[in-house]
Coordinates of C-alpha atoms and ligand atoms in Angstrom, one line a residue:
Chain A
X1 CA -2.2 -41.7 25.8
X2 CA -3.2 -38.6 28.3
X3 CA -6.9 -38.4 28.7
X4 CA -8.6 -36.8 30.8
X5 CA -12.0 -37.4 32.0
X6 CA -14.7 -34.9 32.4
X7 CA -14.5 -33.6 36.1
X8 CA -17.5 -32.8 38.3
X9 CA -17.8 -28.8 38.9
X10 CA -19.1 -28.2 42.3
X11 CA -22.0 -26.3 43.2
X12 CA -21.9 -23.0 44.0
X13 CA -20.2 -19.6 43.6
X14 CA -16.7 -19.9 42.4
X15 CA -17.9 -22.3 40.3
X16 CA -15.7 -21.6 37.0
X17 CA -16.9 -21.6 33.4
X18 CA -15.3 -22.7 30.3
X19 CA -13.7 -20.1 27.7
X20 CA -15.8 -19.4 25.2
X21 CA -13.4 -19.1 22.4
X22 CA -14.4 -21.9 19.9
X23 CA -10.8 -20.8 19.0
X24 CA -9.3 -24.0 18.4
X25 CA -12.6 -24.7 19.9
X26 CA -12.3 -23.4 23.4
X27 CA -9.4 -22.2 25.6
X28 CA -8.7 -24.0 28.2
X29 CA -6.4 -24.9 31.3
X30 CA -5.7 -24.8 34.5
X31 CA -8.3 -23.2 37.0
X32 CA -8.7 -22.2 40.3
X33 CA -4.6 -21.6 40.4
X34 CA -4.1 -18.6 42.8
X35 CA -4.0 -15.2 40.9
X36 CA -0.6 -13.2 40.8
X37 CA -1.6 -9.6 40.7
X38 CA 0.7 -8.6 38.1
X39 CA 2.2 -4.9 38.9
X40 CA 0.0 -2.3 37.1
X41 CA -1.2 -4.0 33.9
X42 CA -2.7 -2.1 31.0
X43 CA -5.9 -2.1 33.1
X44 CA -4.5 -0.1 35.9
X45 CA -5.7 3.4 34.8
X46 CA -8.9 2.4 34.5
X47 CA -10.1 1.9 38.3
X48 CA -13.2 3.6 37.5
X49 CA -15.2 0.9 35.9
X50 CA -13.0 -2.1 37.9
X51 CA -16.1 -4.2 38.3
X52 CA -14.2 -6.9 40.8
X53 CA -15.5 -9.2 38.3
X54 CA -13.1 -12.8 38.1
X55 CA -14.1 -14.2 34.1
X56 CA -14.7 -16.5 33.3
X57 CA -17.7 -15.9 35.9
X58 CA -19.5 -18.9 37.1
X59 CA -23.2 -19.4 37.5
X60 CA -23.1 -20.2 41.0
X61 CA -26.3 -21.3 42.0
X62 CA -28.3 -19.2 39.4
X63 CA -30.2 -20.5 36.9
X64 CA -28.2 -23.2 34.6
X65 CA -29.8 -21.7 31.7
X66 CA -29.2 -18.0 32.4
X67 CA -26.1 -16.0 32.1
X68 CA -24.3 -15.7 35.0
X69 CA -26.2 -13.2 37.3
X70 CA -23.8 -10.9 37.8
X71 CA -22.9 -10.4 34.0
X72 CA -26.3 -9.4 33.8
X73 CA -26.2 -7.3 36.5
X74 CA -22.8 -5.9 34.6
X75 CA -24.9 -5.4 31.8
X76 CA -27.4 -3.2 32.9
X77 CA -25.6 -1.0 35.1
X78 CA -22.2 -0.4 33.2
X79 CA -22.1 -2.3 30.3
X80 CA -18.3 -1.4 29.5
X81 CA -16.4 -2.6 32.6
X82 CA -12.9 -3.8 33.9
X83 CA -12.5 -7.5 35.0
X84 CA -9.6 -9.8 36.3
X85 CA -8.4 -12.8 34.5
X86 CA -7.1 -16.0 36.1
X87 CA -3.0 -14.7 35.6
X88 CA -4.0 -11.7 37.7
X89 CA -4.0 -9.4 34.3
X90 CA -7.7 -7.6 33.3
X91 CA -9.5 -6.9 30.2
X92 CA -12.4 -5.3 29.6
X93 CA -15.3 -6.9 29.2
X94 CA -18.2 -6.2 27.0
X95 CA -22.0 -7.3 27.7
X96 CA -24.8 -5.4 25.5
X97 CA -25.4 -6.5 22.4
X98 CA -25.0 -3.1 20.5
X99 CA -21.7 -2.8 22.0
X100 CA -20.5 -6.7 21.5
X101 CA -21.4 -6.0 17.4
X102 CA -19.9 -3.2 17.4
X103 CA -16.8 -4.6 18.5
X104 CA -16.7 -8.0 16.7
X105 CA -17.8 -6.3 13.6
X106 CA -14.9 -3.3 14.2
X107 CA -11.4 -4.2 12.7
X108 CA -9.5 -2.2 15.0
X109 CA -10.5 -4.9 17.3
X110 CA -7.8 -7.9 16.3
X111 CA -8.9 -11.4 16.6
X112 CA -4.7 -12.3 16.7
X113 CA -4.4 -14.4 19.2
X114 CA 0.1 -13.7 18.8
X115 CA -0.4 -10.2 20.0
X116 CA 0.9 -9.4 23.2
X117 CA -1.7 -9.1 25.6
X118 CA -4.4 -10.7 24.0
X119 CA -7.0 -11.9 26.8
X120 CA -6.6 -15.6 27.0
X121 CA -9.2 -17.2 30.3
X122 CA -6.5 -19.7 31.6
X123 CA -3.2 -21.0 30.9
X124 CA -4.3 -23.8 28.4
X125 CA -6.1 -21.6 26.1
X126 CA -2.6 -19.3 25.5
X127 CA -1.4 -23.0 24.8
X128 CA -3.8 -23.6 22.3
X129 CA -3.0 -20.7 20.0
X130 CA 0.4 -20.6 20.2
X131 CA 0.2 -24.3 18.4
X132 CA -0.1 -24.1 14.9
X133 CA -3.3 -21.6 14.8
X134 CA -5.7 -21.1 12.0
X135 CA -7.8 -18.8 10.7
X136 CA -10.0 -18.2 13.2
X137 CA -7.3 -16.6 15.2
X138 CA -6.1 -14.6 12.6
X139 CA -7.0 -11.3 11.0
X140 CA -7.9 -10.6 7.4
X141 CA -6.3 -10.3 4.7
X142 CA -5.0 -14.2 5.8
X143 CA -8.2 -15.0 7.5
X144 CA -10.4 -14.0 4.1
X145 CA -7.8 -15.9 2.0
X146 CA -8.1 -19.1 4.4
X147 CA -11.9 -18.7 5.4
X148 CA -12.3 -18.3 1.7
X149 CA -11.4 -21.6 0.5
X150 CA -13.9 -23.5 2.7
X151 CA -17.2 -21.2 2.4
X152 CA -18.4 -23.0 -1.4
X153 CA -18.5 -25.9 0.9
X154 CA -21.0 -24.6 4.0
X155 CA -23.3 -22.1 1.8
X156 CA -26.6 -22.2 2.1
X157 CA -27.5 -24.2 -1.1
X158 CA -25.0 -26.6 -0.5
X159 CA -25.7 -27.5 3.2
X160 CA -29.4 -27.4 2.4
X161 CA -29.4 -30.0 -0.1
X162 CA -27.7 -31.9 2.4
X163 CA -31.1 -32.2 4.2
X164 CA -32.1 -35.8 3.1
X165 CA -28.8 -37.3 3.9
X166 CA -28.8 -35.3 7.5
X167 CA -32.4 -36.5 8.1
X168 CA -31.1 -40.4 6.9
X169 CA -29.0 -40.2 10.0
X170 CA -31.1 -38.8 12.8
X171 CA -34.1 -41.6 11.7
X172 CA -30.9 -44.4 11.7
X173 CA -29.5 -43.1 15.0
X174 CA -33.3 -42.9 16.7
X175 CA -34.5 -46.4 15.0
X176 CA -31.1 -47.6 17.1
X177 CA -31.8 -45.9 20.4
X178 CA -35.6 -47.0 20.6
X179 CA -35.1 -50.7 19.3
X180 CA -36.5 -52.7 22.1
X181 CA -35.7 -49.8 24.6
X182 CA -37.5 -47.1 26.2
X183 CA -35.1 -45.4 28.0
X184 CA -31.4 -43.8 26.6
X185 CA -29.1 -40.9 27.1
X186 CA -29.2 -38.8 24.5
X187 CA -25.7 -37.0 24.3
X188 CA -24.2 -40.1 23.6
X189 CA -26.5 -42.1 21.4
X190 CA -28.5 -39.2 19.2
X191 CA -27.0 -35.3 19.5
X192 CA -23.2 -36.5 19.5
X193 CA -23.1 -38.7 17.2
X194 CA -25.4 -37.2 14.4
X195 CA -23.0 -34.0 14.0
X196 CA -20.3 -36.1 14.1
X197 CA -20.8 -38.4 11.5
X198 CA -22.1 -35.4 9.4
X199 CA -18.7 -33.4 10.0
X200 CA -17.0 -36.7 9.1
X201 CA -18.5 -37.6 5.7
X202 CA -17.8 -33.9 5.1
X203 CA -14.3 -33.8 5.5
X204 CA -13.5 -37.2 4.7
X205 CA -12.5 -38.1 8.2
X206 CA -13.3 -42.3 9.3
X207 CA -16.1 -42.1 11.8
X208 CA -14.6 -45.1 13.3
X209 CA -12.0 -42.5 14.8
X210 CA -14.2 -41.3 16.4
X211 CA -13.5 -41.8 20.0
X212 CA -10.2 -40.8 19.5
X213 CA -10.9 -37.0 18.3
X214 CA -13.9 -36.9 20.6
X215 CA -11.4 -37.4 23.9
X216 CA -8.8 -35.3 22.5
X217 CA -11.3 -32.1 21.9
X218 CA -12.9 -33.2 25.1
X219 CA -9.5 -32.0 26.6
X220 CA -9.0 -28.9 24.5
X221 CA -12.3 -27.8 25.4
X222 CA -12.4 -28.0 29.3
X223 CA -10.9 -25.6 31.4
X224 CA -9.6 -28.0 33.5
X225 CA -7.6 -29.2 31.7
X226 CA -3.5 -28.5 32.2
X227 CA -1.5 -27.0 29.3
X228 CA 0.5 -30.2 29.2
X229 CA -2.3 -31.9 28.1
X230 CA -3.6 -29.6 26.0
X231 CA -0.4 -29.4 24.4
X232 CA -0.4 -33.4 24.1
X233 CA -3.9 -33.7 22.7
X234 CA -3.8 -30.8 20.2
X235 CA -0.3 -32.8 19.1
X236 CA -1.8 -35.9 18.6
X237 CA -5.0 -34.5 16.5
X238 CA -2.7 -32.2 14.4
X239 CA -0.3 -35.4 13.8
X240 CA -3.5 -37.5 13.0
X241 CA -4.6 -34.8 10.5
X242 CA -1.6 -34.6 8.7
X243 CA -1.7 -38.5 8.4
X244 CA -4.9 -38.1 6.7
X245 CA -3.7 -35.1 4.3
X246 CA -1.2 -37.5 3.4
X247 CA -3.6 -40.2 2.6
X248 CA -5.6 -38.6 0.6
X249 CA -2.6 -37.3 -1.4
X250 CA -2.5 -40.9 -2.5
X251 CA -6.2 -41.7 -2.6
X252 CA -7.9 -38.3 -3.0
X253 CA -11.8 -38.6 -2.4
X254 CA -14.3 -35.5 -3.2
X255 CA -14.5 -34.4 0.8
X256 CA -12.9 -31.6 1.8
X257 CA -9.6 -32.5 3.3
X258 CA -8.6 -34.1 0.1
X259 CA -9.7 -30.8 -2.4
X260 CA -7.7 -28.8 0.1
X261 CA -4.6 -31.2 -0.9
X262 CA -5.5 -31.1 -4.4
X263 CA -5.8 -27.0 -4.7
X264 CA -2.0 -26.8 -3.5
X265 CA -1.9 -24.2 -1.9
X266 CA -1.7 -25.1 1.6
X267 CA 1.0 -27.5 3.2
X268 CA 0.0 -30.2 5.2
X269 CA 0.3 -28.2 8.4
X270 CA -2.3 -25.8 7.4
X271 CA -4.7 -28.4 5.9
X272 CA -4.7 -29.8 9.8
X273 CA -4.7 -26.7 11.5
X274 CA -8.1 -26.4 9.4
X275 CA -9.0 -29.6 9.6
X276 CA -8.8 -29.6 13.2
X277 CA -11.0 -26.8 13.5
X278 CA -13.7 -27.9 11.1
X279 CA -13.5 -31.3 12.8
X280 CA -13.8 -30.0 16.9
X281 CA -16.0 -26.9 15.6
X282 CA -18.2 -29.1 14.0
X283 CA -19.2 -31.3 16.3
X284 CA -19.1 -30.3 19.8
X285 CA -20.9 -27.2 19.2
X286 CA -24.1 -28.9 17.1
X287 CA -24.1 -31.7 20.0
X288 CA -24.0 -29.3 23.1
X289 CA -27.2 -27.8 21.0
X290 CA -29.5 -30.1 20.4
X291 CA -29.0 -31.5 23.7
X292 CA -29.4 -28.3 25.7
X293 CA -32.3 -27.1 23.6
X294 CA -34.2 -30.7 24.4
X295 CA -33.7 -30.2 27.7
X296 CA -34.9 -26.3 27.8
X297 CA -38.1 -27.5 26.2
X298 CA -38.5 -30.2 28.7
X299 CA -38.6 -27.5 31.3
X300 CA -40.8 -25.6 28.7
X301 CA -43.4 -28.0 28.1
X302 CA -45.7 -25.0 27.0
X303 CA -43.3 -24.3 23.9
X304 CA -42.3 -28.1 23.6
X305 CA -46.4 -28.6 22.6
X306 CA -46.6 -25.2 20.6
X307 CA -43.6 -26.7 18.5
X308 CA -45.3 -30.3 18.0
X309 CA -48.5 -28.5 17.0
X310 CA -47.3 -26.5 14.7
X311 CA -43.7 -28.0 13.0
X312 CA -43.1 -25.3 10.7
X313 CA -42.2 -23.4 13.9
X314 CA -38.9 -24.9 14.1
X315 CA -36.9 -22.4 11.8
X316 CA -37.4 -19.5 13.8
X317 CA -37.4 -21.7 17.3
X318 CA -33.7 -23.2 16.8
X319 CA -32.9 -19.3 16.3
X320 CA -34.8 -18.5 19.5
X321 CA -32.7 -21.3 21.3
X322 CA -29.3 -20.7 19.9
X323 CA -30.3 -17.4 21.5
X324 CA -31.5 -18.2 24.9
X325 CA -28.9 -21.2 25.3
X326 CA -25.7 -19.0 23.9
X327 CA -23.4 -22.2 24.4
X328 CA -20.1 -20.4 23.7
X329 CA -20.6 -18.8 26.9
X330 CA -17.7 -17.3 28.3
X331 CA -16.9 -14.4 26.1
X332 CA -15.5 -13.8 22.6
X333 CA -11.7 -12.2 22.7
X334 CA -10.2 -9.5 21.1
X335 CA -7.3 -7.1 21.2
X336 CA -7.7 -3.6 20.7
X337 CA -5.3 -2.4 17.7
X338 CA -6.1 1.5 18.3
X339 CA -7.7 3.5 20.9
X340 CA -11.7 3.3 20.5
X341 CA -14.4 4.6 22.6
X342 CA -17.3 2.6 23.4
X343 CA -19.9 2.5 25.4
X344 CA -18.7 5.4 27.5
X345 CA -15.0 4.3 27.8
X346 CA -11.9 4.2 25.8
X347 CA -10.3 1.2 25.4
X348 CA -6.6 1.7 24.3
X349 CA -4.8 0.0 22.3
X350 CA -2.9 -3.1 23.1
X351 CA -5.8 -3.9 25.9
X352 CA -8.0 -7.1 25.6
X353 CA -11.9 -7.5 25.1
X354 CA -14.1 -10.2 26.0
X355 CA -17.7 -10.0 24.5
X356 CA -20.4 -12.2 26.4
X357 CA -22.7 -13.7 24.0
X358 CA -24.8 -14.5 26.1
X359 CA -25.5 -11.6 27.9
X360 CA -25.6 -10.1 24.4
X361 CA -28.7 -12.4 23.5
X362 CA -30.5 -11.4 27.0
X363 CA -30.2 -7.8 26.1
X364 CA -34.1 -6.7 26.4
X365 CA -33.3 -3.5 24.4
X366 CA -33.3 -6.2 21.5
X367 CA -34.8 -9.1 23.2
X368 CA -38.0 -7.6 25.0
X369 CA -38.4 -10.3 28.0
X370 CA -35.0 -11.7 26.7
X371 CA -35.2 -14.4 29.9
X372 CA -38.3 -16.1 28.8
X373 CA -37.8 -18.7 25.8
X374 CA -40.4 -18.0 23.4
X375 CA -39.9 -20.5 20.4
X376 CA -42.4 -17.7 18.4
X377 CA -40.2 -14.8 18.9
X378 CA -37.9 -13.6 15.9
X379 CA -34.8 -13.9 17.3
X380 CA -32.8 -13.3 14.1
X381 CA -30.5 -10.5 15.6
X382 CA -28.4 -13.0 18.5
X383 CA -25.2 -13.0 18.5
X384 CA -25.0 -17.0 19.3
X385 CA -22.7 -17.2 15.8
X386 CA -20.8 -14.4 16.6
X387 CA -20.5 -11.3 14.7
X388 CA -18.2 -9.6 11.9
X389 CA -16.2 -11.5 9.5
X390 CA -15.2 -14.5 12.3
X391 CA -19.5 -14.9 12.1
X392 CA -19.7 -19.3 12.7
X393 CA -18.7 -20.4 9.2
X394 CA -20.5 -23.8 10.2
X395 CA -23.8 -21.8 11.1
X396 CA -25.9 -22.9 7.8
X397 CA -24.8 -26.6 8.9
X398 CA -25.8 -26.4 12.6
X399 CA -29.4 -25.0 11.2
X400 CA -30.2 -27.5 9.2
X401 CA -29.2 -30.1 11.8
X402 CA -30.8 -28.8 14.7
X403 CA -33.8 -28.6 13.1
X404 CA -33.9 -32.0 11.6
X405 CA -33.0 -33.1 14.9
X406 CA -35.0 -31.2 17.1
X407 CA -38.2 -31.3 14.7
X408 CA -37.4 -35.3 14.6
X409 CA -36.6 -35.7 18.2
X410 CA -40.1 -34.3 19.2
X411 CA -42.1 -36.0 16.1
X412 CA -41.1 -39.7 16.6
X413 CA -40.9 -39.3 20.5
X414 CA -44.1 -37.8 21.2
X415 CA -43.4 -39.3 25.4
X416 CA -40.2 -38.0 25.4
X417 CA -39.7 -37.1 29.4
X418 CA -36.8 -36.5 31.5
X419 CA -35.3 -39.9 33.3
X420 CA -33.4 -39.0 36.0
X421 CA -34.6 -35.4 38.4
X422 CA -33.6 -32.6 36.5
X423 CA -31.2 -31.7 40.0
X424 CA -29.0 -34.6 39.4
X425 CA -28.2 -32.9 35.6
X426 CA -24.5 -32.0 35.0
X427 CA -24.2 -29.2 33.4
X428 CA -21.2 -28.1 31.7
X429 CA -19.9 -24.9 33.7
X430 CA -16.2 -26.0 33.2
X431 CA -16.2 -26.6 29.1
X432 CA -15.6 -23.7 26.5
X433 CA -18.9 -25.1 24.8
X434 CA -21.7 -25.1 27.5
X435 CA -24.2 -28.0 27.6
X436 CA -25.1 -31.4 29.2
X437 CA -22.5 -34.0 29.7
X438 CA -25.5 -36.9 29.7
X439 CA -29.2 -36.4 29.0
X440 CA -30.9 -39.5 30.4
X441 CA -34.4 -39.8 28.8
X442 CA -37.5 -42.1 28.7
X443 CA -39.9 -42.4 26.0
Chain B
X1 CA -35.4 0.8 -2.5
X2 CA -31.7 0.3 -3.6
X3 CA -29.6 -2.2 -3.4
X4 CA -25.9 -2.5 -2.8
X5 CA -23.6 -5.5 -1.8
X6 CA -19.9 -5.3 -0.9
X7 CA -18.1 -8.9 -2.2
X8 CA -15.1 -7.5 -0.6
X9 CA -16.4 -7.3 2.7
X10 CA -18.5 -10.4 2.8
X11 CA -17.6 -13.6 4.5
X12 CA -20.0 -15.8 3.3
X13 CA -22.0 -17.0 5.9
X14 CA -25.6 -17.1 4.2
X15 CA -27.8 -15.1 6.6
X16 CA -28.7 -12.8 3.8
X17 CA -29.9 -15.8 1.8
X18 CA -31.8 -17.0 4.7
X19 CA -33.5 -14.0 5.1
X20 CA -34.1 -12.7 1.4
X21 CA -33.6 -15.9 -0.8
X22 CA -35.3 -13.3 -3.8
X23 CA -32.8 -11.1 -3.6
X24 CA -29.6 -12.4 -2.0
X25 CA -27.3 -15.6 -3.6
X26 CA -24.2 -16.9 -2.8
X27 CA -21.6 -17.6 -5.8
X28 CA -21.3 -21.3 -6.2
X29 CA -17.2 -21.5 -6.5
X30 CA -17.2 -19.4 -3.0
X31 CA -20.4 -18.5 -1.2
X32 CA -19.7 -14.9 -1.5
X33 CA -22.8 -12.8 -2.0
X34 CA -24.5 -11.9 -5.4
X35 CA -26.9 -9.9 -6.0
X36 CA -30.2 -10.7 -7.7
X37 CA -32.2 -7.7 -7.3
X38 CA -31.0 -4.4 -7.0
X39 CA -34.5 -2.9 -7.1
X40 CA -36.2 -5.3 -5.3
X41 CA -40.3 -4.7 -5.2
X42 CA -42.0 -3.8 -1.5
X43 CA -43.1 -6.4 -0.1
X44 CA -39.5 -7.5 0.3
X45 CA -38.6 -4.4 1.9
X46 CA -38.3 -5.5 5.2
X47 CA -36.9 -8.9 4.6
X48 CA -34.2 -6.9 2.4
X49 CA -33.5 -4.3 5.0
X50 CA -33.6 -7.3 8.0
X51 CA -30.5 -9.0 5.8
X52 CA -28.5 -5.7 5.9
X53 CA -29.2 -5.8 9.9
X54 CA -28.0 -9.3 10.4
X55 CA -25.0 -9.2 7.6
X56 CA -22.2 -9.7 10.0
X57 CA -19.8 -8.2 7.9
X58 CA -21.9 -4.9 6.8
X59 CA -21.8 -5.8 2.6
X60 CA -24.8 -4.9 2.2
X61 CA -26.4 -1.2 2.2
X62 CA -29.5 -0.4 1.5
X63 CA -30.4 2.8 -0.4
X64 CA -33.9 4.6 0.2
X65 CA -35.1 5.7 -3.4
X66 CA -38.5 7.9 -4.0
X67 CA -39.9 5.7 -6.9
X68 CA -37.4 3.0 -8.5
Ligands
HEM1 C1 -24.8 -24.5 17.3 C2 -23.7 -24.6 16.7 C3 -22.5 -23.6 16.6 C4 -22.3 -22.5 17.4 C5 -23.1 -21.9 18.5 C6 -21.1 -21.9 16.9 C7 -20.5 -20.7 17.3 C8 -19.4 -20.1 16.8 C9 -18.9 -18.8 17.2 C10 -19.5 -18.0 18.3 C11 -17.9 -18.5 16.4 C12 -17.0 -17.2 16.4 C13 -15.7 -17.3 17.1 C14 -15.0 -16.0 17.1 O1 -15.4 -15.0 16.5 O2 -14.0 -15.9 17.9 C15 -17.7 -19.6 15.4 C16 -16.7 -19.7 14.5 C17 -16.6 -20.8 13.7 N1 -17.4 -21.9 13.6 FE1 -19.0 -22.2 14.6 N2 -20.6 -22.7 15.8 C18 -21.5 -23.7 15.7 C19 -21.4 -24.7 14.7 C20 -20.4 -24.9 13.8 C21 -20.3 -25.9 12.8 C22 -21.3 -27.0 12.6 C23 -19.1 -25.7 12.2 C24 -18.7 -26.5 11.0 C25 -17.9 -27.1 10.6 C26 -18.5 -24.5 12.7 C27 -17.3 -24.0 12.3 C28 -16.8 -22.7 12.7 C29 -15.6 -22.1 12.1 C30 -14.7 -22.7 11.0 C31 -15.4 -20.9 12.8 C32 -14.3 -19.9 12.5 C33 -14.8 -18.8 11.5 C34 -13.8 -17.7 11.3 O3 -13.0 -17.4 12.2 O4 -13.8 -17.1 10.3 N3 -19.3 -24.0 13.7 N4 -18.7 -20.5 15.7
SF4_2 S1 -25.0 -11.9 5.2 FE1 -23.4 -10.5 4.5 S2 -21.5 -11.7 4.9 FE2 -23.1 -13.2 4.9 S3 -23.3 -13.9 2.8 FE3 -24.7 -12.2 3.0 S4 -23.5 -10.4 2.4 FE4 -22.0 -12.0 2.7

């Protein structure tokens, strides 16, 4: 069994950031190899707007819940601009939220990751696509036709009359964590497992598994880790998916892995290729949330009481934190198809695209003040899920469960407070899905 | 105001719903959009026009009308 345990990021500039592709959730791989320059790559004409940028760009010492400082900087002074990726290759990346729609929503812009020189941020995350890819990596008309078959199951009404059960397992997980305690960390015993067990009931997957796909998309998601291992962990989820296609074959249930047997028109391959998605999408994403967005209104205490006072706040604050904490963080990828202008530049075809979410979300043409959280704003426009027809599938499910657990969290924990310094937090610059590795609270 | 809707185009994702649950529906087999008002009264003007805004996929238009 390769694991491989969640490394320490220095302080610092250098500092590198995860891949935000929550492709197969996350790219990921080596870092901090030295580049190779590679001799005059697609970008090469373009030394005009060469930005001297390195992406994925760390935070340094900035701000852990800002966008890196000199994205923003990007931003503002030339929105459209060149940067280097770890092979030594560039892309172009794209940081106001006008122009990161118009991409994402534009379907010259392909989301394929088998194209040749589609951006990938390090070696691992090229790894990750070439094995067995699904639907989020592909264009329409096979992305509709796959997507397709799993939207009944996360529409609105659906995942809305999923509230009781949802709510059923943040009280059991909180009546847990408090019993004769007053002090926890939070990742492990309330944000991870409550999407987790949700994702599980919904596909029909045995929570009891749980540490085993948690490690595995642990390794898929960090940038560190090496292609081998990405390779070996993606492997051993796939094999364990088609396993469970095959159970259910024999014992179909009414989750969804076993109605994706019984429509028959997918192979066993594809149901885990989609299964692994759902299952990595689905958990680390809703986790990394609630647990970010506790501790941003721990450093808020002003909105933290102006969200107890008044609870029906909370539909319109989880927007305004999924847009202030953007936790796919590093950039969306695309690959030009045909020559487009944007922004003031043409991108050709066959170049790559990263859009910054969250850069998008601080755009103050949208987001007047877009660095101050404001859980009263209407923050309906950010880009957190994405945009175009790739838009979070999930995004219905992680509503209702952040604001269960956030509106819970606050509710039954009225002392809730920090336990350790807020310095001695480790944040997670090095993942594909930003966010906390522990929370340590009191109560 | 007039309403149009693209089932083509959409992918599903609700935000209409969220934002218009009067107007916007998803079908049950599929959670693609359907429409429930075409003509939909004023006061759901903005809430109508804020759901073609945030559509990620542009399936809905909305059509200005002098008098419906
Ligand atoms: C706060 C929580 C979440 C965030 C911020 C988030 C973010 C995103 C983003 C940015 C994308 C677009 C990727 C791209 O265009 O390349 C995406 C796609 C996707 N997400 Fe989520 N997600 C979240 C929760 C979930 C949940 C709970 C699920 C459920 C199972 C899920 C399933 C998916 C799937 C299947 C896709 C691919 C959709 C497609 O390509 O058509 N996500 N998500
Ligand atoms: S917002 Fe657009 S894509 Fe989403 S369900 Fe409504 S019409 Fe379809």
């Amino acid at each position: 069994m390769t694991t491989v345990e969640p490394i320490d990021v220095e302080d610092g500039a250098g500092t590198v950031e995860a891949v935000g592709s929550v492709g197969t959730l996350g790219t990921s791989g080596t870092t901090g190899a030295t580049p190779t320059p590679t001799a005059s790559g697609p970008g090469s004409t373009h030394l005009a707007s060469e930005s001297g940028l390195v992406v994925p760009v760390g935070r340094g010492d900035g701000c852990p819940f800002d966008p890196p400082a000199r994205v923003e900087r990007v931003r503002r002074e030339q929105p459209v601009v060149r940067a280097r990726l770890w092979d030594g290759s560039s892309c172009w990346l794209v940081t106001r939220h006008q122009d990161v729609r118009a991409v994402l929503g534009d379907p010259r812009f392909s989301a394929d990751a088998t194209r040749p020189g589609f951006p990938f941020l390090t070696a691992g995350g090229r790894e990750i696509v070439t094995n067995n890819p699904t639907f989020i990596r592909k264009d329409d008309p096979e992305h509709a036709r796959l997507r397709r078959m799993l939207t009944a199951d996360f529409m609105v009404k659906k995942v809305e009359a999923m509230r009781p059960e949802v709510q059923r397992i943040a009280d059991e997980l909180l009546d847990r964590m408090t019993d004769g305690r007053s002090a926890a960390d939070l990742v492990a015993e309330f944000a991870l497992p409550l999407p987790s067990l949700v994702i599980c009931l919904l596909l029909g997957v045995p929570y009891e598994d749980h540490e085993f796909f948690q490690r595995r998309s642990g390794i898929l998601l960090s940038l560190r880790s090496e292609p081998e291992d990405i390779r070996t962990a993606q492997q051993e989820l796939h094999a364990y998916l088609v396993r469970l296609a095959r159970a259910k074959r024999e014992r179909p249930d009414d989750a969804i892995v076993s109605r994706l047997v019984a429509r028959g028109e997918l192979d066993d391959d594809e149901i885990a290729s989609m299964g692994r998605l759902l299952l990595v999408a689905g958990h680390e994403t809703t986790a990394n949330m609630t647990a970010l967005s506790t501790l941003a209104l721990l450093r808020n205490p002003g909105q933290m009481a102006r969200l107890r006072n008044d609870p029906p706040l909370i539909k319109g604050a989880v927007e305004e934190l999924l847009r202030y904490l953007t936790i796919v963080h590093n950039g969306l990828p695309r690959l030009a198809t045909e020559d487009v202008t944007l922004g003031g530049v043409t991108i050709r075809a066959g170049e790559g695209v990263l859009c910054t979410l969250n850069s998008a979300n601080r755009d103050d043409e949208v987001f007047p003040d877009g660095d101050v959280l404001d859980v009263g704003r209407d923050a309906r426009r950010h880009v957190a899920f994405g945009f175009g027809v790739h838009q979070c599938l999930g995004q219905p499910l992680a509503r209702v469960e952040l604001q269960i657990a956030l509106e819970t969290l606050l509710r039954r924990l009225p002392d809730l407070r920090l336990d350790v310094p807020f310095e001695e937090i480790r944040f997670r610059h090095d993942m594909g899905v930003y966010g906390v590795y522990a929370l340590p609270v009191a109560w | 105001m007039r309403v149009h809707i693209d089932q083509e185009k959409c992918c599903g994702a609700g935000s209409c719903v969220l934002s218009a649950p009067e107007v916007f529906d998803q079908r049950e087999e599929d959670g693609i959009v359907v429409l429930l008002d075409a003509a939909p009264p004023a006061e759901l003007h903005d809430a109508v026009r804020e759901a073609a805004a945030i559509c990620p996929a542009a399936a809905i238009t909305v059509e200005q009308v002098e008098r419906v």
